[in-house]
mmCIF file of C-alpha atoms in Angstrom:
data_model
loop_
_atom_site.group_PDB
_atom_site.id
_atom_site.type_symbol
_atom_site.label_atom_id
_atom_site.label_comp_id
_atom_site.label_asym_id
_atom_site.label_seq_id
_atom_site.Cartn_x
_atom_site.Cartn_y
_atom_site.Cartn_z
ATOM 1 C CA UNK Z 801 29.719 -8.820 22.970
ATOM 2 C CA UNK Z 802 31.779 -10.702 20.776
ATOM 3 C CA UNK Z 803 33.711 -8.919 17.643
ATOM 4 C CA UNK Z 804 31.463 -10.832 14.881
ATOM 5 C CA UNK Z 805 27.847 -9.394 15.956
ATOM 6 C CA UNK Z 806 29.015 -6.105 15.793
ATOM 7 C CA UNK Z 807 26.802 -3.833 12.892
ATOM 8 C CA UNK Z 808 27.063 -0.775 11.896
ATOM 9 C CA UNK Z 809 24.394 1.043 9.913
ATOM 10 C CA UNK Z 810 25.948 3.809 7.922
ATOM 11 C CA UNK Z 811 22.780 5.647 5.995
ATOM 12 C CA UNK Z 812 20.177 7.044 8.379
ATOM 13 C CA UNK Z 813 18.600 9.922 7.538
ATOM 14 C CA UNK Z 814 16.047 11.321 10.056
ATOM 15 C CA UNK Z 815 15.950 11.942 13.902
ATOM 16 C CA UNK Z 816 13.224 9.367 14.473
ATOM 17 C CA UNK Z 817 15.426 7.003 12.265
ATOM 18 C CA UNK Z 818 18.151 7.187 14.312
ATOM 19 C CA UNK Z 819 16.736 6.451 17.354
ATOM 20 C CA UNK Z 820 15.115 3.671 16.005
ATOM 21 C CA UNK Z 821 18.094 2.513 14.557
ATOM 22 C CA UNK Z 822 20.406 2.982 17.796
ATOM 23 C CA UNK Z 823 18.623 0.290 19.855
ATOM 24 C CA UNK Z 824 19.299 -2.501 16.916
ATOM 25 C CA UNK Z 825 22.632 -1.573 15.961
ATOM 26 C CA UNK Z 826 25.772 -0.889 17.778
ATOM 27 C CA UNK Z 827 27.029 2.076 15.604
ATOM 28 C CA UNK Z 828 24.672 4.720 13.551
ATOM 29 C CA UNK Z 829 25.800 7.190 11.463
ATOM 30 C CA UNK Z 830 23.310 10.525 11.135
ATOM 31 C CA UNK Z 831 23.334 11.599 7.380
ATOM 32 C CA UNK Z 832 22.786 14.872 6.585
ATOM 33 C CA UNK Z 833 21.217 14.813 3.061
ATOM 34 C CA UNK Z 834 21.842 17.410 0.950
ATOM 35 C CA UNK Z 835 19.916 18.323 -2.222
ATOM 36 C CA UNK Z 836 22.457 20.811 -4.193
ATOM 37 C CA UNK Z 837 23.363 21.781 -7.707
ATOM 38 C CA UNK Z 838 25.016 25.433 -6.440
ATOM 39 C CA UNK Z 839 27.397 25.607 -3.417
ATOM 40 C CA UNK Z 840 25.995 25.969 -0.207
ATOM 41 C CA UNK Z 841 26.720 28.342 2.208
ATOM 42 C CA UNK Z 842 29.914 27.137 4.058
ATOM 43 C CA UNK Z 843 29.978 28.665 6.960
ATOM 44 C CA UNK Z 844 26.513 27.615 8.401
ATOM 45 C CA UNK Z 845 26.619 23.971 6.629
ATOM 46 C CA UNK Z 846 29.828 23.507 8.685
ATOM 47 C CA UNK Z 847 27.956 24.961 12.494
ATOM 48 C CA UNK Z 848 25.244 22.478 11.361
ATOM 49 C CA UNK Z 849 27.641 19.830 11.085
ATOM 50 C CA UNK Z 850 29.224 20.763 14.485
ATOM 51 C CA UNK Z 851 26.219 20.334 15.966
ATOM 52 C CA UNK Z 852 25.107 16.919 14.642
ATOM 53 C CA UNK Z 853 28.369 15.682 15.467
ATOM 54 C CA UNK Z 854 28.247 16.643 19.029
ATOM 55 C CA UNK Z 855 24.550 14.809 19.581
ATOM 56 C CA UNK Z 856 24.787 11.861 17.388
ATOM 57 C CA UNK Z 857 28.632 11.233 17.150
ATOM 58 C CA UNK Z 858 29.451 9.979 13.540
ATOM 59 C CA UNK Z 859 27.952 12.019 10.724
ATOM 60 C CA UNK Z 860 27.881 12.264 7.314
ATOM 61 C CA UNK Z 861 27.103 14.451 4.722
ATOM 62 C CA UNK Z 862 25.023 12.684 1.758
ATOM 63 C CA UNK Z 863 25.572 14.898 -1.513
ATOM 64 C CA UNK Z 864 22.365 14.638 -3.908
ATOM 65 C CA UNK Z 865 23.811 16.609 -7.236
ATOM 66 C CA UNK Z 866 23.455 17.007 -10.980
ATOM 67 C CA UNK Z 867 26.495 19.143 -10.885
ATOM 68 C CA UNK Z 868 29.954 16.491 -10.900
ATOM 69 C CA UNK Z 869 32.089 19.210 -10.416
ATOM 70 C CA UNK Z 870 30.460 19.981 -6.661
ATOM 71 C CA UNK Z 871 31.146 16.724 -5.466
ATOM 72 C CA UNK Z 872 34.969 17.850 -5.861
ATOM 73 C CA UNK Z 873 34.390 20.993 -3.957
ATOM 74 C CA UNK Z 874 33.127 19.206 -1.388
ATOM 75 C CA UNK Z 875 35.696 16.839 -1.148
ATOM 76 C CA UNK Z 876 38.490 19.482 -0.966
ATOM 77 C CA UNK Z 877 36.430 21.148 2.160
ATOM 78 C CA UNK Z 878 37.604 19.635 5.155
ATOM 79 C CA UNK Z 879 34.409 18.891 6.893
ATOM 80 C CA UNK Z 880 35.051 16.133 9.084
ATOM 81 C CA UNK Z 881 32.026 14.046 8.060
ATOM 82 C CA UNK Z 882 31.826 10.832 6.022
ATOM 83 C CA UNK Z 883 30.917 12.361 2.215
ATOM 84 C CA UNK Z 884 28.360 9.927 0.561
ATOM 85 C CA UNK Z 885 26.996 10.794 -2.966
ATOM 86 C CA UNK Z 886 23.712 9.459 -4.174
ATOM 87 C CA UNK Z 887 24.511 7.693 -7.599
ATOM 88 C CA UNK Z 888 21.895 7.545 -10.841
ATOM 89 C CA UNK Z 889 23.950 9.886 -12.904
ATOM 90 C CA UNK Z 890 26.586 8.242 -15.086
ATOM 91 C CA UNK Z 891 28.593 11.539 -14.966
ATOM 92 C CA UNK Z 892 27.715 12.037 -10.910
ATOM 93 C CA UNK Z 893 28.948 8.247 -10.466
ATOM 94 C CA UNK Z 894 31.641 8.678 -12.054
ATOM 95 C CA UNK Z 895 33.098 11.894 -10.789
ATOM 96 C CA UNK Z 896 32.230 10.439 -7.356
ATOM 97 C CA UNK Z 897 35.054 7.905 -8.042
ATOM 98 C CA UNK Z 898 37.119 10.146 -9.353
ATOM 99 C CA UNK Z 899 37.244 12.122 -6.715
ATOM 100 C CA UNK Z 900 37.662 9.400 -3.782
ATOM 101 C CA UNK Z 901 34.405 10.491 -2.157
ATOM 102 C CA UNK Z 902 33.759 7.654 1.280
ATOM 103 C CA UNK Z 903 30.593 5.903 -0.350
ATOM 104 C CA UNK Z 904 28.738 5.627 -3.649
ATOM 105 C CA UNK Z 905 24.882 4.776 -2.832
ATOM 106 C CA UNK Z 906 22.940 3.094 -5.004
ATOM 107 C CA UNK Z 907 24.644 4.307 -8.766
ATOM 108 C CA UNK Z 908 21.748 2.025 -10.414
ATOM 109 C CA UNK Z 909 18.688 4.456 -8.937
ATOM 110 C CA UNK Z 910 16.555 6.035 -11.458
ATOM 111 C CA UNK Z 911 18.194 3.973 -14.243
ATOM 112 C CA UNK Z 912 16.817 1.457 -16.461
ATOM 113 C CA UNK Z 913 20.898 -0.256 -16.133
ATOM 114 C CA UNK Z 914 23.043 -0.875 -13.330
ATOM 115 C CA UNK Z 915 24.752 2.400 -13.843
ATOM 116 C CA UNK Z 916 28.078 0.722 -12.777
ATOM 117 C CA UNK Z 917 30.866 -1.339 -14.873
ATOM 118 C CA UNK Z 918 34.147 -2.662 -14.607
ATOM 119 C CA UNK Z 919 35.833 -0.104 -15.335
ATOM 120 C CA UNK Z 920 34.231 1.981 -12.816
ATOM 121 C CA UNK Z 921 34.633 -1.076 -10.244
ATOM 122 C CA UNK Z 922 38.316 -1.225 -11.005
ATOM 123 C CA UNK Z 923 38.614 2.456 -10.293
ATOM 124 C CA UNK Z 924 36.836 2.304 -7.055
ATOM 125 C CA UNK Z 925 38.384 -0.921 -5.858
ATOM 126 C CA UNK Z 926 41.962 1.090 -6.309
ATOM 127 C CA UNK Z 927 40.854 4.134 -4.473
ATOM 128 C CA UNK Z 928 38.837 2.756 -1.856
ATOM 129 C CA UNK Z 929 35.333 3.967 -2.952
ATOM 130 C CA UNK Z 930 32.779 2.018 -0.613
ATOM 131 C CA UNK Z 931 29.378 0.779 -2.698
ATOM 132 C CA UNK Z 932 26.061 1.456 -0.955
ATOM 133 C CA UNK Z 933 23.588 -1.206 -1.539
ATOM 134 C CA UNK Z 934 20.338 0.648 0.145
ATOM 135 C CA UNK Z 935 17.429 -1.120 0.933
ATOM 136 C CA UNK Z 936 14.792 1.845 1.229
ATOM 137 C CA UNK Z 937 14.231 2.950 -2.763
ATOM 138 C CA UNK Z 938 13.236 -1.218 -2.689
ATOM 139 C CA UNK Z 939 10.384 -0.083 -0.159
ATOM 140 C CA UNK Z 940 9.241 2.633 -2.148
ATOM 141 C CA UNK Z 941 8.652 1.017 -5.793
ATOM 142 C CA UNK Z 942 5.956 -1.595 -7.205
ATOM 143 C CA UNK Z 943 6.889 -4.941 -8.059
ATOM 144 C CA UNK Z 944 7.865 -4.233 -11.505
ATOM 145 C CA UNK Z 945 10.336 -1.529 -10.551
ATOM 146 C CA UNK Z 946 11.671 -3.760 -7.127
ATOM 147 C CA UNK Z 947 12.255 -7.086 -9.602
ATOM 148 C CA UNK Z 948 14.521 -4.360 -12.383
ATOM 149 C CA UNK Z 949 16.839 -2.857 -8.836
ATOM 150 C CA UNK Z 950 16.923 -6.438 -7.369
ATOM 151 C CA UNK Z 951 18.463 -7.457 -10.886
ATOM 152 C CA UNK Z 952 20.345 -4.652 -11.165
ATOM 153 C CA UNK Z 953 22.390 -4.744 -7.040
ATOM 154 C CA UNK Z 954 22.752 -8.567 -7.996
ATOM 155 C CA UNK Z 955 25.407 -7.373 -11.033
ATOM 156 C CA UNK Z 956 26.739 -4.435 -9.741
ATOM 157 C CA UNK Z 957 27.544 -7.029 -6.626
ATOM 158 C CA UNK Z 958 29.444 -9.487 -8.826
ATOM 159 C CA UNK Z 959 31.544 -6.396 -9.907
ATOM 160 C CA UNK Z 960 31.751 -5.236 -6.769
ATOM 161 C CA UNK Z 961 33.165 -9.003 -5.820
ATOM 162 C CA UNK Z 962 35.403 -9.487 -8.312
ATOM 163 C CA UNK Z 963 37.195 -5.622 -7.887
ATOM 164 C CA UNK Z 964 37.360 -6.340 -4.207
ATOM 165 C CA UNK Z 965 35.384 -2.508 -4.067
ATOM 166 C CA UNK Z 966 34.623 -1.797 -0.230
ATOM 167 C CA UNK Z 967 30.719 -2.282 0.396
ATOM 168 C CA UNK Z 968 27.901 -1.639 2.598
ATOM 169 C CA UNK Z 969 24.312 -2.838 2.796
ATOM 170 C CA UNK Z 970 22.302 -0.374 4.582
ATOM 171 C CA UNK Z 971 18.500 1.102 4.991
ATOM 172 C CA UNK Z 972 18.859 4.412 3.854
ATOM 173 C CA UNK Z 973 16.029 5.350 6.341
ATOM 174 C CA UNK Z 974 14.156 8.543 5.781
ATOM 175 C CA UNK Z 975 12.022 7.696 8.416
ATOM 176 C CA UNK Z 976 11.435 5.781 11.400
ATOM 177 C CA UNK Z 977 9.105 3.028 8.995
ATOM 178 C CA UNK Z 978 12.060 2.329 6.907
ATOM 179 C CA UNK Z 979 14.127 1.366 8.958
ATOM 180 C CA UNK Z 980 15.706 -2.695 9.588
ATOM 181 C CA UNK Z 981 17.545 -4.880 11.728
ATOM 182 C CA UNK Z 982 21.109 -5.751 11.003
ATOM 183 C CA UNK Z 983 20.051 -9.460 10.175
ATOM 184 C CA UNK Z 984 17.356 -8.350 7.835
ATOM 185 C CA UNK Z 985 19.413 -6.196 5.662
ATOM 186 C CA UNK Z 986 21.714 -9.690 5.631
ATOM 187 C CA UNK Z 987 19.180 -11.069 3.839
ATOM 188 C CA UNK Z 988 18.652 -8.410 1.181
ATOM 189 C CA UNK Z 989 22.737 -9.142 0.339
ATOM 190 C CA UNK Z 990 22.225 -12.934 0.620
ATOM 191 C CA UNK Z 991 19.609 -12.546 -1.657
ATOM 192 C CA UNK Z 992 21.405 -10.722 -4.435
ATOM 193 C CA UNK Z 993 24.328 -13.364 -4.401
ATOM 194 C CA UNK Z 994 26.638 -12.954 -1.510
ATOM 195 C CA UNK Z 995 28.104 -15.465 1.057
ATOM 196 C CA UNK Z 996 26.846 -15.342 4.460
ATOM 197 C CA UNK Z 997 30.036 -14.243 5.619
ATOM 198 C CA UNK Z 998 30.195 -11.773 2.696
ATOM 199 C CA UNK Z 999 26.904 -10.092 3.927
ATOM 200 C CA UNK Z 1000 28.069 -9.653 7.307
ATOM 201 C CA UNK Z 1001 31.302 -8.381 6.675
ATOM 202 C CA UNK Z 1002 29.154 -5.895 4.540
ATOM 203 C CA UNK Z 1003 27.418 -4.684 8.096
ATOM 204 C CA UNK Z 1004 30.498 -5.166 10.186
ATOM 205 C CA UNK Z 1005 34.053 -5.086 8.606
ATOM 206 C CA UNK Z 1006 33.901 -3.050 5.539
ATOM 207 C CA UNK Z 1007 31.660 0.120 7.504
ATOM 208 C CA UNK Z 1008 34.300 0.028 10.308
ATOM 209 C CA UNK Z 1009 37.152 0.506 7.927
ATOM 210 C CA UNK Z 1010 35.106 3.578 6.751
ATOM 211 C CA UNK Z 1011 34.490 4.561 10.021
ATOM 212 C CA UNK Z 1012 38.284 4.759 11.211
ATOM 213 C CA UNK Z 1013 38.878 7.267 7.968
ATOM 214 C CA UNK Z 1014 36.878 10.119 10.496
ATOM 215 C CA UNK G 1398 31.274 11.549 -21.574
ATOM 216 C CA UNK G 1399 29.041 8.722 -22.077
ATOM 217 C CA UNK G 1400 25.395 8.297 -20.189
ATOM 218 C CA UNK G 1401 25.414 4.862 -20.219
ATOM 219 C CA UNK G 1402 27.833 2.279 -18.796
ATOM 220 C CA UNK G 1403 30.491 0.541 -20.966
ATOM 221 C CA UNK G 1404 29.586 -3.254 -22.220
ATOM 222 C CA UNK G 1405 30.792 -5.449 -20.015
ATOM 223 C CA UNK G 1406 33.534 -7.927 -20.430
ATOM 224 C CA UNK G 1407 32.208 -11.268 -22.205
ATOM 225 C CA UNK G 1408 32.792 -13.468 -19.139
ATOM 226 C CA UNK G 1409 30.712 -10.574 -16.939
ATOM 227 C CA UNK G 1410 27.604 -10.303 -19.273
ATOM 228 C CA UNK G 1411 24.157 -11.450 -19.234
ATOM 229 C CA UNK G 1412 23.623 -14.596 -20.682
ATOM 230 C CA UNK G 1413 20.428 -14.450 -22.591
ATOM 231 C CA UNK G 1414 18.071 -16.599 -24.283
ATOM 232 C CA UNK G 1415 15.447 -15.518 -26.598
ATOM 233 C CA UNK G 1416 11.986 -17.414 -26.810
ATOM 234 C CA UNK G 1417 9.392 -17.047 -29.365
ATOM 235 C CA UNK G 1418 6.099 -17.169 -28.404
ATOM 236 C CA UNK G 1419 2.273 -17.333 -30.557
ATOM 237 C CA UNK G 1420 -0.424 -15.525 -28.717
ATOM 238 C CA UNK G 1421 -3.696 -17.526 -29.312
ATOM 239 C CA UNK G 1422 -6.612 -14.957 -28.508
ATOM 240 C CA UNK G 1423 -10.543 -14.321 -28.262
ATOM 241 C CA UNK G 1424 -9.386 -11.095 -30.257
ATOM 242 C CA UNK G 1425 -6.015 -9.997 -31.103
ATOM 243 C CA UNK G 1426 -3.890 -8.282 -28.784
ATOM 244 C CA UNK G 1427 -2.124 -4.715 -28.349
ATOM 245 C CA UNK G 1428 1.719 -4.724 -28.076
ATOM 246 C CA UNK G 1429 1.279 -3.197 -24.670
ATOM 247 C CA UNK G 1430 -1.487 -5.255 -22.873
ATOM 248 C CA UNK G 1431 1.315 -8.158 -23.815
ATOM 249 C CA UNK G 1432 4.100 -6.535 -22.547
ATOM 250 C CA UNK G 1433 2.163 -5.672 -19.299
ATOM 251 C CA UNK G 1434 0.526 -9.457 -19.705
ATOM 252 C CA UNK G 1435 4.649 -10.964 -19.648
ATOM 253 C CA UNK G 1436 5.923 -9.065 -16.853
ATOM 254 C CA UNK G 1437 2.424 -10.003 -14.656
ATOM 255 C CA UNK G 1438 2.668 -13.700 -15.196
ATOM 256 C CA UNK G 1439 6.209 -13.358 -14.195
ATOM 257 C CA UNK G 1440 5.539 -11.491 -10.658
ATOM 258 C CA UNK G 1441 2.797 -13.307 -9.755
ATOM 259 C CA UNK G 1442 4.694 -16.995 -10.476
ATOM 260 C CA UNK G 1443 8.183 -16.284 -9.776
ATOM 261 C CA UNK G 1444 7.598 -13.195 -7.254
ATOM 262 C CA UNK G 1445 9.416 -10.606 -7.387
ATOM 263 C CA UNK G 1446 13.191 -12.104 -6.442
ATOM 264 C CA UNK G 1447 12.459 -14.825 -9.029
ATOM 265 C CA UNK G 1448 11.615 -12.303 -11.458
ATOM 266 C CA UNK G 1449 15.153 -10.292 -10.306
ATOM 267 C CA UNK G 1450 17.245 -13.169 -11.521
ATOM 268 C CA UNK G 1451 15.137 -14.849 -14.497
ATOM 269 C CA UNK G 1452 15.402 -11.354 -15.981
ATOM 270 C CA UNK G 1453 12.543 -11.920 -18.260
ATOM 271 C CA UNK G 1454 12.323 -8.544 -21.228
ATOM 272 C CA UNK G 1455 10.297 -8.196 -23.465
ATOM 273 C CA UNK G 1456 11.454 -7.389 -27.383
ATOM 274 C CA UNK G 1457 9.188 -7.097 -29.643
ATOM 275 C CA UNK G 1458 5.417 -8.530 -30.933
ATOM 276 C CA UNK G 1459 4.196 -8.762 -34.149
ATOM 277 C CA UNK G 1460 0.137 -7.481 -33.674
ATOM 278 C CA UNK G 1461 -0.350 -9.050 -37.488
ATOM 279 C CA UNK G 1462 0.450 -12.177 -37.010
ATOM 280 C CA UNK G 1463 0.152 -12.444 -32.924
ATOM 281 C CA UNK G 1464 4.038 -13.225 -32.657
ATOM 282 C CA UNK G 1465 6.548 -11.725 -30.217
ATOM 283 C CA UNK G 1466 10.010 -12.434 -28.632
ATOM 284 C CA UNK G 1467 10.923 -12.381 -24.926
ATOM 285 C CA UNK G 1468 14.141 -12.396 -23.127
ATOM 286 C CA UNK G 1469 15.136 -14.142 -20.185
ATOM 287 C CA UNK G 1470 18.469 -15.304 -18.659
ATOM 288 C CA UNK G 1471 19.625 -18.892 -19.660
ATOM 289 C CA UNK G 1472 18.921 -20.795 -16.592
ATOM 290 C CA UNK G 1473 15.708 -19.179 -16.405
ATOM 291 C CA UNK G 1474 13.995 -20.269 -19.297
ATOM 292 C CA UNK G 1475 11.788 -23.518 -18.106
ATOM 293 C CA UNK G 1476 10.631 -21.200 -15.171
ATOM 294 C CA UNK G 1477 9.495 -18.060 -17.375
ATOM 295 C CA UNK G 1478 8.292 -21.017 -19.877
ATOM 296 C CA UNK G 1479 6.224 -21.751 -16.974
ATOM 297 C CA UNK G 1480 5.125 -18.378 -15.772
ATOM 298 C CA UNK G 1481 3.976 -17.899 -19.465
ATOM 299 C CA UNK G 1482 1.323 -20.960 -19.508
ATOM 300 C CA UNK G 1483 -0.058 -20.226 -16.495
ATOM 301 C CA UNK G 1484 -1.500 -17.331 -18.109
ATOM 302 C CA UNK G 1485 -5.067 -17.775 -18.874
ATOM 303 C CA UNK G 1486 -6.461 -14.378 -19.986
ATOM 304 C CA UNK G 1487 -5.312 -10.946 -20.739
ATOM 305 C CA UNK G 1488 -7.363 -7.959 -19.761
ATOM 306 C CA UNK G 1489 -10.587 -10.116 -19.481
ATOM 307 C CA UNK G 1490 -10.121 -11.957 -22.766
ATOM 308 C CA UNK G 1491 -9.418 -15.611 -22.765
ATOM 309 C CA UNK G 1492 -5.695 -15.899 -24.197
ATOM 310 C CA UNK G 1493 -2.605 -19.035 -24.474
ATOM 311 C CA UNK G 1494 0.907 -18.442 -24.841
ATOM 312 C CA UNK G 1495 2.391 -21.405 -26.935
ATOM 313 C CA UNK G 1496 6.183 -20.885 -26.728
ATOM 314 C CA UNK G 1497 7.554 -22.062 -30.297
ATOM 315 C CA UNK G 1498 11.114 -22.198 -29.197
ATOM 316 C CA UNK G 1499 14.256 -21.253 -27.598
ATOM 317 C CA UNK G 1500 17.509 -19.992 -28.962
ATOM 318 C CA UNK G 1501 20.837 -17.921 -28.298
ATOM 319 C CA UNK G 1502 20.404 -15.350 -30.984
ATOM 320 C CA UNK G 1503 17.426 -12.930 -32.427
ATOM 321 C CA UNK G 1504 18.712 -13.461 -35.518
ATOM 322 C CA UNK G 1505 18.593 -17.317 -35.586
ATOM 323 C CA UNK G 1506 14.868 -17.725 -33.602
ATOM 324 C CA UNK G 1507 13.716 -15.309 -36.375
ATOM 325 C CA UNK G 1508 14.776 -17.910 -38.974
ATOM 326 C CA UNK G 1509 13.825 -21.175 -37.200
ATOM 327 C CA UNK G 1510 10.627 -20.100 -35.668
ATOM 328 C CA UNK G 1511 9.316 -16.965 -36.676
ATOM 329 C CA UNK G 1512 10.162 -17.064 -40.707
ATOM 330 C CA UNK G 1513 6.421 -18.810 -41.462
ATOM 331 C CA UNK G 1514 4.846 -15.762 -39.731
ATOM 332 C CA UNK G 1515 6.072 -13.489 -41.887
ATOM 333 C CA UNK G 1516 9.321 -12.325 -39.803
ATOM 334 C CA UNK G 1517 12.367 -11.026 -41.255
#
């Protein structure tokens, strides 16, 4: 298999998911999604996280939080797992840069803006801060709400471009239904303004240079 | 700290344009069913990705004198121009959008087009 059809889907959030997603793509990271606003309970969050990583490999731990001063605490624990953080709060977007968390996903959900600017790009360009662009909140909403997100990746993408942030495009899957191949979610980035090349290197080199951070 | 995101740097905004439309109507029409009228014509003719990146908004509508503005990104405007007379009747009442014109600013479309209906 040569170098250049080599994907990696980085967001996947169920068992059935996974499996689904394992026969399309070469790598698949398990998230473990977290709904939070008080600290969890350490010790058993970290056997949990054991566990995943012994069946599925690479795991990661997707934060879901009101609270910006958790994602912090988080990121000081050493838990050996990718730390994603679900964006839609400014002050949760921002402290997720702040803190060099792995990925931002999706900082423009639940908004009626992009939830993103250039100042926030800059910062996360600088720190290495990957962008999720997710395709599964896209399944969810009517047309109305799919044409206002569509808009709203397009921008954050020509920040993300011009910043030179790390990026990802990826399904998000919370079940087996959501789930897509590599060259589908291709055409989700080609469609809000990237290069072919760009939207590969958005399945292939920018989640591997993520990946080699575990 | 701030809930919404800074403005953008001039060359990374949105480049608007601002058309002025007259409703022409069986009976007159609610701000809403216009609103909701706008952002149907625009699915249904540009779909949803064409929608994404003509960025069409709607800003305000005058129920006295059947006048409203819409927004829409610069290159858009012929194709929401078109989305907008291929309407033919809002919530089961005949209706015709007649676009009066285009410009870059609220303030100036007020004064070219809108200032005979009664718009400040």
């Amino acid at each position: 298999m040569s170098e250049r059809e080599y994907f990696v889907e980085m967001d996947v959030r169920s068992v059935e998911a996974y499996e689904l997603a394992k026969e399309w793509f070469d790598e698949v990271v398990f998230t473990k999604k977290l709904i939070l606003d008080t600290e969890p309970d350490w010790d058993s969050l970290k056997e949990e996280l054991r566990e995943l990583r012994r069946t599925y490999g690479k795991v990661a731990v997707l934060l879901v939080t009101r609270k910006p001063s958790l994602i912090r605490t988080f990121k000081a624990r050493n838990l050996k797992a990718l730390l994603y953080v679900q964006g839609g709060d400014m002050r949760v977007n921002r402290m997720a840069i702040e803190a060099k968390v792995d990925a931002l996903i999706s900082p423009w959900l639940g908004r009626k803006d992009y939830g993103f600017d250039h100042t926030l790009a800059g910062m996360a360009g600088r720190r290495g801060v990957a962008i999720g662009f997710s395709l599964s909140p896209l399944l969810r909403a009517n047309p109305y709400e799919r044409a206002l997100t569509l808009r709203f990746m397009a921008k954050v993408w020509e920040l993300v471009r011009k910043y030179r942030v790390p990026r990802f495009i990826t399904s998000s899957a919370e079940s087996k239904w959501e789930v897509r191949g590599p060259r589908d979610l291709m055409s989700l980035g080609i469609n809000i303004g990237m290069e072919i090349p760009e939207a590969r290197a958005s399945l292939n080199f920018h989640p591997r240079s993520l990946l080699s951070r575990l | 700290m701030r809930e919404k995101p800074k403005y953008l740097p001039p060359t990374l905004r949105e480049k608007h344009r601002y058309i002025a439309f007259q409703l022409i109507g069986e009976r007159p029409f609610r701000k809403d069913e216009v609103k909701k009228a706008i952002w149907e014509a625009s699915l249904s003719t540009l779909g949803v990705l064409g929608s994404a990146k003509a960025k069409p908004w709607f800003i305000r509508f005058d129920e006295k004198s059947q006048t409203g503005i819409v927004r829409v990104d610069r290159k858009h405007v012929e194709e929401l121009r078109f989305a907008l007379t291929l309407v033919t009747e809002i919530n089961g009442s005949k209706a015709i959008f007649r676009t009066l014109g285009v410009s870059g600013t609220i303030k100036r479309l007020k004064r070219k087009f809108l200032a005979e209906f009664g718009w400040r």
